[in-house]
């Protein structure tokens, strides 16, 4: 791990520790840098704001799970891995998903999965822009799946992960299921 990655991880660890004591929206950059033992200048060389830091940490999750879908993991396996990661960092993600800032991890997660699925479908269909009906179904599905993810995280993560994943996959519109079948 290079120095920049170590610094970013130290900042992520600091914000996670602060989230044990307070909601994300109440945590300041000053608290994060003090806990991490770095300067504000170091923080801002790495991140635009605390939400960018949280989203960076979330992106680490995406690289380890969701973005492996269709590469080394099936859709179901990738989703299970994603939810295991969320559960493994329960406090962090509970606080992150409760934030209502426009740069929140909720918005970031939606954008990530929408862009990922869009790229997969564009490549599969050989188009630079998805047909309107497919784009609509995809946006609706991504929005609903994020909503259910946030609900699961913020209400205690009680539903077993395999059951949650199976329900999310069952809720996928048939047209999308057909197009994404090779990822399953």
PDB file of C-alpha atoms in Angstrom:
ATOM      1  CA  UNK A   1       0.000   0.000   0.000  1.00  0.00           C
ATOM      2  CA  UNK A   2       1.480   3.349  -1.007  1.00  0.00           C
ATOM      3  CA  UNK A   3       1.584   6.456   1.200  1.00  0.00           C
ATOM      4  CA  UNK A   4      -1.511   8.059  -0.349  1.00  0.00           C
ATOM      5  CA  UNK A   5      -3.530   4.883   0.195  1.00  0.00           C
ATOM      6  CA  UNK A   6      -2.308   4.638   3.809  1.00  0.00           C
ATOM      7  CA  UNK A   7      -3.297   8.265   4.450  1.00  0.00           C
ATOM      8  CA  UNK A   8      -6.726   7.728   2.922  1.00  0.00           C
ATOM      9  CA  UNK A   9      -7.223   4.587   4.991  1.00  0.00           C
ATOM     10  CA  UNK A  10      -6.170   6.440   8.147  1.00  0.00           C
ATOM     11  CA  UNK A  11      -8.771   9.117   7.392  1.00  0.00           C
ATOM     12  CA  UNK A  12     -11.415   6.445   6.724  1.00  0.00           C
ATOM     13  CA  UNK A  13     -10.559   4.774  10.033  1.00  0.00           C
ATOM     14  CA  UNK A  14     -10.844   8.160  11.770  1.00  0.00           C
ATOM     15  CA  UNK A  15     -14.268   8.963  10.336  1.00  0.00           C
ATOM     16  CA  UNK A  16     -15.439   5.446  11.200  1.00  0.00           C
ATOM     17  CA  UNK A  17     -14.302   5.954  14.795  1.00  0.00           C
ATOM     18  CA  UNK A  18     -16.089   9.318  14.958  1.00  0.00           C
ATOM     19  CA  UNK A  19     -19.242   7.681  13.586  1.00  0.00           C
ATOM     20  CA  UNK A  20     -19.254   5.436  16.662  1.00  0.00           C
ATOM     21  CA  UNK A  21     -20.021   8.603  18.653  1.00  0.00           C
ATOM     22  CA  UNK A  22     -22.014  10.856  16.340  1.00  0.00           C
ATOM     23  CA  UNK A  23     -24.022  10.925  13.106  1.00  0.00           C
ATOM     24  CA  UNK A  24     -21.986  11.659   9.977  1.00  0.00           C
ATOM     25  CA  UNK A  25     -23.773  14.945   9.353  1.00  0.00           C
ATOM     26  CA  UNK A  26     -22.579  16.212  12.779  1.00  0.00           C
ATOM     27  CA  UNK A  27     -18.925  15.195  12.372  1.00  0.00           C
ATOM     28  CA  UNK A  28     -16.490  17.890  11.300  1.00  0.00           C
ATOM     29  CA  UNK A  29     -13.365  17.636   9.182  1.00  0.00           C
ATOM     30  CA  UNK A  30     -11.472  19.013  12.209  1.00  0.00           C
ATOM     31  CA  UNK A  31     -12.554  16.008  14.275  1.00  0.00           C
ATOM     32  CA  UNK A  32     -11.524  13.619  11.521  1.00  0.00           C
ATOM     33  CA  UNK A  33      -8.057  15.103  11.003  1.00  0.00           C
ATOM     34  CA  UNK A  34      -7.425  15.343  14.739  1.00  0.00           C
ATOM     35  CA  UNK A  35      -8.276  11.669  15.208  1.00  0.00           C
ATOM     36  CA  UNK A  36      -6.228  10.673  12.128  1.00  0.00           C
ATOM     37  CA  UNK A  37      -3.255  12.754  13.194  1.00  0.00           C
ATOM     38  CA  UNK A  38      -3.012  14.641   9.907  1.00  0.00           C
ATOM     39  CA  UNK A  39      -3.509  18.238   8.851  1.00  0.00           C
ATOM     40  CA  UNK A  40      -6.576  19.737   7.212  1.00  0.00           C
ATOM     41  CA  UNK A  41      -4.382  20.373   4.190  1.00  0.00           C
ATOM     42  CA  UNK A  42      -3.655  16.627   3.973  1.00  0.00           C
ATOM     43  CA  UNK A  43      -7.353  15.880   4.231  1.00  0.00           C
ATOM     44  CA  UNK A  44      -8.220  18.290   1.412  1.00  0.00           C
ATOM     45  CA  UNK A  45      -5.418  16.970  -0.796  1.00  0.00           C
ATOM     46  CA  UNK A  46      -7.190  13.620  -0.636  1.00  0.00           C
ATOM     47  CA  UNK A  47     -10.894  14.456  -0.381  1.00  0.00           C
ATOM     48  CA  UNK A  48     -13.289  17.307  -1.227  1.00  0.00           C
ATOM     49  CA  UNK A  49     -15.251  16.836   1.993  1.00  0.00           C
ATOM     50  CA  UNK A  50     -16.246  14.169   4.532  1.00  0.00           C
ATOM     51  CA  UNK A  51     -18.833  12.747   2.131  1.00  0.00           C
ATOM     52  CA  UNK A  52     -16.154  12.264  -0.509  1.00  0.00           C
ATOM     53  CA  UNK A  53     -14.154  10.334   2.111  1.00  0.00           C
ATOM     54  CA  UNK A  54     -17.158   8.131   2.917  1.00  0.00           C
ATOM     55  CA  UNK A  55     -17.792   7.555  -0.780  1.00  0.00           C
ATOM     56  CA  UNK A  56     -14.137   6.625  -1.306  1.00  0.00           C
ATOM     57  CA  UNK A  57     -14.482   4.002   1.408  1.00  0.00           C
ATOM     58  CA  UNK A  58     -17.669   2.773  -0.243  1.00  0.00           C
ATOM     59  CA  UNK A  59     -15.835   2.578  -3.580  1.00  0.00           C
ATOM     60  CA  UNK A  60     -13.382   0.203  -1.911  1.00  0.00           C
ATOM     61  CA  UNK A  61     -16.387  -2.055  -1.269  1.00  0.00           C
ATOM     62  CA  UNK A  62     -17.496  -1.807  -4.874  1.00  0.00           C
ATOM     63  CA  UNK A  63     -14.061  -2.837  -6.117  1.00  0.00           C
ATOM     64  CA  UNK A  64     -14.024  -5.875  -3.835  1.00  0.00           C
ATOM     65  CA  UNK A  65     -17.522  -7.055  -4.626  1.00  0.00           C
ATOM     66  CA  UNK A  66     -19.940  -5.416  -7.009  1.00  0.00           C
ATOM     67  CA  UNK A  67     -17.463  -4.565  -9.748  1.00  0.00           C
ATOM     68  CA  UNK A  68     -16.299  -8.201  -9.815  1.00  0.00           C
ATOM     69  CA  UNK A  69     -19.750  -9.185 -11.083  1.00  0.00           C
ATOM     70  CA  UNK A  70     -19.483 -10.961 -14.390  1.00  0.00           C
ATOM     71  CA  UNK A  71     -15.682 -11.064 -13.992  1.00  0.00           C
ATOM     72  CA  UNK A  72     -15.036 -13.495 -11.157  1.00  0.00           C
ATOM     73  CA  UNK A  73     -18.411 -13.403  -9.375  1.00  0.00           C
ATOM     74  CA  UNK A  74     -22.014 -13.979 -10.382  1.00  0.00           C
ATOM     75  CA  UNK A  75     -24.556 -11.238  -9.705  1.00  0.00           C
ATOM     76  CA  UNK A  76     -25.803 -13.117  -6.630  1.00  0.00           C
ATOM     77  CA  UNK A  77     -22.280 -13.721  -5.294  1.00  0.00           C
ATOM     78  CA  UNK A  78     -21.322 -10.069  -5.791  1.00  0.00           C
ATOM     79  CA  UNK A  79     -24.436  -8.851  -3.990  1.00  0.00           C
ATOM     80  CA  UNK A  80     -23.844 -11.244  -1.100  1.00  0.00           C
ATOM     81  CA  UNK A  81     -20.279  -9.969  -0.826  1.00  0.00           C
ATOM     82  CA  UNK A  82     -21.510  -6.365  -0.871  1.00  0.00           C
ATOM     83  CA  UNK A  83     -24.005  -6.959   1.934  1.00  0.00           C
ATOM     84  CA  UNK A  84     -21.430  -8.878   3.986  1.00  0.00           C
ATOM     85  CA  UNK A  85     -19.114  -5.885   3.692  1.00  0.00           C
ATOM     86  CA  UNK A  86     -21.929  -3.545   4.750  1.00  0.00           C
ATOM     87  CA  UNK A  87     -22.701  -5.746   7.738  1.00  0.00           C
ATOM     88  CA  UNK A  88     -19.028  -6.037   8.638  1.00  0.00           C
ATOM     89  CA  UNK A  89     -18.871  -2.251   8.893  1.00  0.00           C
ATOM     90  CA  UNK A  90     -22.306  -1.927  10.459  1.00  0.00           C
ATOM     91  CA  UNK A  91     -21.852   1.340  12.386  1.00  0.00           C
ATOM     92  CA  UNK A  92     -20.092   3.079   9.517  1.00  0.00           C
ATOM     93  CA  UNK A  93     -22.731   2.222   6.944  1.00  0.00           C
ATOM     94  CA  UNK A  94     -25.659   2.737   9.290  1.00  0.00           C
ATOM     95  CA  UNK A  95     -24.440   6.286   9.886  1.00  0.00           C
ATOM     96  CA  UNK A  96     -23.477   6.819   6.244  1.00  0.00           C
ATOM     97  CA  UNK A  97     -26.871   5.684   4.934  1.00  0.00           C
ATOM     98  CA  UNK A  98     -28.675   7.939   7.407  1.00  0.00           C
ATOM     99  CA  UNK A  99     -26.988  11.032   5.987  1.00  0.00           C
ATOM    100  CA  UNK A 100     -29.230  13.087   3.735  1.00  0.00           C
ATOM    101  CA  UNK A 101     -26.527  15.272   2.216  1.00  0.00           C
ATOM    102  CA  UNK A 102     -26.658  15.496  -1.579  1.00  0.00           C
ATOM    103  CA  UNK A 103     -23.188  13.897  -1.649  1.00  0.00           C
ATOM    104  CA  UNK A 104     -24.257  11.020   0.589  1.00  0.00           C
ATOM    105  CA  UNK A 105     -23.321   7.393   0.113  1.00  0.00           C
ATOM    106  CA  UNK A 106     -26.966   6.720  -0.818  1.00  0.00           C
ATOM    107  CA  UNK A 107     -26.645   8.936  -3.887  1.00  0.00           C
ATOM    108  CA  UNK A 108     -23.179   7.575  -4.594  1.00  0.00           C
ATOM    109  CA  UNK A 109     -24.314   3.931  -4.346  1.00  0.00           C
ATOM    110  CA  UNK A 110     -27.212   4.623  -6.705  1.00  0.00           C
ATOM    111  CA  UNK A 111     -24.899   6.283  -9.224  1.00  0.00           C
ATOM    112  CA  UNK A 112     -22.349   3.459  -8.975  1.00  0.00           C
ATOM    113  CA  UNK A 113     -24.788   0.647  -9.599  1.00  0.00           C
ATOM    114  CA  UNK A 114     -26.646   2.570 -12.296  1.00  0.00           C
ATOM    115  CA  UNK A 115     -23.398   3.305 -14.158  1.00  0.00           C
ATOM    116  CA  UNK A 116     -22.180  -0.253 -13.725  1.00  0.00           C
ATOM    117  CA  UNK A 117     -25.373  -1.883 -15.019  1.00  0.00           C
ATOM    118  CA  UNK A 118     -25.646   0.714 -17.799  1.00  0.00           C
ATOM    119  CA  UNK A 119     -22.131  -0.072 -19.023  1.00  0.00           C
ATOM    120  CA  UNK A 120     -22.820  -3.829 -18.907  1.00  0.00           C
ATOM    121  CA  UNK A 121     -26.061  -3.428 -20.853  1.00  0.00           C
ATOM    122  CA  UNK A 122     -24.601  -0.991 -23.399  1.00  0.00           C
ATOM    123  CA  UNK A 123     -21.788  -3.416 -24.122  1.00  0.00           C
ATOM    124  CA  UNK A 124     -24.156  -6.369 -24.365  1.00  0.00           C
ATOM    125  CA  UNK A 125     -26.573  -4.507 -26.644  1.00  0.00           C
ATOM    126  CA  UNK A 126     -23.787  -2.849 -28.651  1.00  0.00           C
ATOM    127  CA  UNK A 127     -25.199   0.641 -28.132  1.00  0.00           C
ATOM    128  CA  UNK A 128     -23.826   3.892 -26.782  1.00  0.00           C
ATOM    129  CA  UNK A 129     -27.158   4.774 -25.204  1.00  0.00           C
ATOM    130  CA  UNK A 130     -29.705   2.416 -23.681  1.00  0.00           C
ATOM    131  CA  UNK A 131     -33.165   2.256 -25.256  1.00  0.00           C
ATOM    132  CA  UNK A 132     -35.663   4.345 -23.266  1.00  0.00           C
ATOM    133  CA  UNK A 133     -37.617   1.410 -21.854  1.00  0.00           C
ATOM    134  CA  UNK A 134     -34.460  -0.374 -20.641  1.00  0.00           C
ATOM    135  CA  UNK A 135     -33.072   2.854 -19.128  1.00  0.00           C
ATOM    136  CA  UNK A 136     -36.369   3.467 -17.322  1.00  0.00           C
ATOM    137  CA  UNK A 137     -36.517  -0.070 -15.904  1.00  0.00           C
ATOM    138  CA  UNK A 138     -32.885   0.095 -14.859  1.00  0.00           C
ATOM    139  CA  UNK A 139     -33.288   3.450 -13.099  1.00  0.00           C
ATOM    140  CA  UNK A 140     -36.410   2.220 -11.325  1.00  0.00           C
ATOM    141  CA  UNK A 141     -34.754  -1.024 -10.245  1.00  0.00           C
ATOM    142  CA  UNK A 142     -31.588   0.710  -9.017  1.00  0.00           C
ATOM    143  CA  UNK A 143     -33.639   3.264  -7.090  1.00  0.00           C
ATOM    144  CA  UNK A 144     -35.758   0.565  -5.448  1.00  0.00           C
ATOM    145  CA  UNK A 145     -32.776  -1.645  -4.623  1.00  0.00           C
ATOM    146  CA  UNK A 146     -30.956   1.279  -2.986  1.00  0.00           C
ATOM    147  CA  UNK A 147     -34.081   2.106  -1.003  1.00  0.00           C
ATOM    148  CA  UNK A 148     -34.295  -1.486   0.252  1.00  0.00           C
ATOM    149  CA  UNK A 149     -30.561  -1.531   1.023  1.00  0.00           C
ATOM    150  CA  UNK A 150     -30.854   1.646   3.089  1.00  0.00           C
ATOM    151  CA  UNK A 151     -33.887   0.226   4.879  1.00  0.00           C
ATOM    152  CA  UNK A 152     -32.044  -3.013   5.664  1.00  0.00           C
ATOM    153  CA  UNK A 153     -28.953  -1.197   6.935  1.00  0.00           C
ATOM    154  CA  UNK A 154     -30.735   1.449   9.021  1.00  0.00           C
ATOM    155  CA  UNK A 155     -33.233  -0.923  10.649  1.00  0.00           C
ATOM    156  CA  UNK A 156     -30.727  -3.374  12.081  1.00  0.00           C
ATOM    157  CA  UNK A 157     -29.708  -5.700   9.228  1.00  0.00           C
ATOM    158  CA  UNK A 158     -31.930  -8.460  10.573  1.00  0.00           C
ATOM    159  CA  UNK A 159     -32.982 -10.153   7.329  1.00  0.00           C
ATOM    160  CA  UNK A 160     -30.397 -12.824   6.424  1.00  0.00           C
ATOM    161  CA  UNK A 161     -28.163 -11.680   3.579  1.00  0.00           C
ATOM    162  CA  UNK A 162     -28.918 -14.570   1.174  1.00  0.00           C
ATOM    163  CA  UNK A 163     -32.647 -13.986   1.642  1.00  0.00           C
ATOM    164  CA  UNK A 164     -32.267 -10.236   1.019  1.00  0.00           C
ATOM    165  CA  UNK A 165     -30.208 -10.849  -2.118  1.00  0.00           C
ATOM    166  CA  UNK A 166     -32.688 -13.393  -3.445  1.00  0.00           C
ATOM    167  CA  UNK A 167     -35.537 -10.918  -2.904  1.00  0.00           C
ATOM    168  CA  UNK A 168     -33.632  -8.141  -4.687  1.00  0.00           C
ATOM    169  CA  UNK A 169     -32.953 -10.445  -7.619  1.00  0.00           C
ATOM    170  CA  UNK A 170     -36.583 -11.616  -7.697  1.00  0.00           C
ATOM    171  CA  UNK A 171     -37.696  -7.966  -7.857  1.00  0.00           C
ATOM    172  CA  UNK A 172     -35.651  -7.280 -10.982  1.00  0.00           C
ATOM    173  CA  UNK A 173     -37.898  -6.624 -13.997  1.00  0.00           C
ATOM    174  CA  UNK A 174     -38.000  -9.608 -16.390  1.00  0.00           C
ATOM    175  CA  UNK A 175     -36.579  -7.585 -19.269  1.00  0.00           C
ATOM    176  CA  UNK A 176     -33.494  -6.740 -17.175  1.00  0.00           C
ATOM    177  CA  UNK A 177     -33.201 -10.314 -15.879  1.00  0.00           C
ATOM    178  CA  UNK A 178     -33.112 -11.584 -19.436  1.00  0.00           C
ATOM    179  CA  UNK A 179     -30.398  -9.089 -20.415  1.00  0.00           C
ATOM    180  CA  UNK A 180     -28.327  -9.760 -17.293  1.00  0.00           C
ATOM    181  CA  UNK A 181     -28.858 -13.523 -17.177  1.00  0.00           C
ATOM    182  CA  UNK A 182     -25.242 -14.307 -18.021  1.00  0.00           C
ATOM    183  CA  UNK A 183     -24.147 -12.470 -14.867  1.00  0.00           C
ATOM    184  CA  UNK A 184     -26.187 -14.842 -12.759  1.00  0.00           C
TER     185      UNK A 184
END
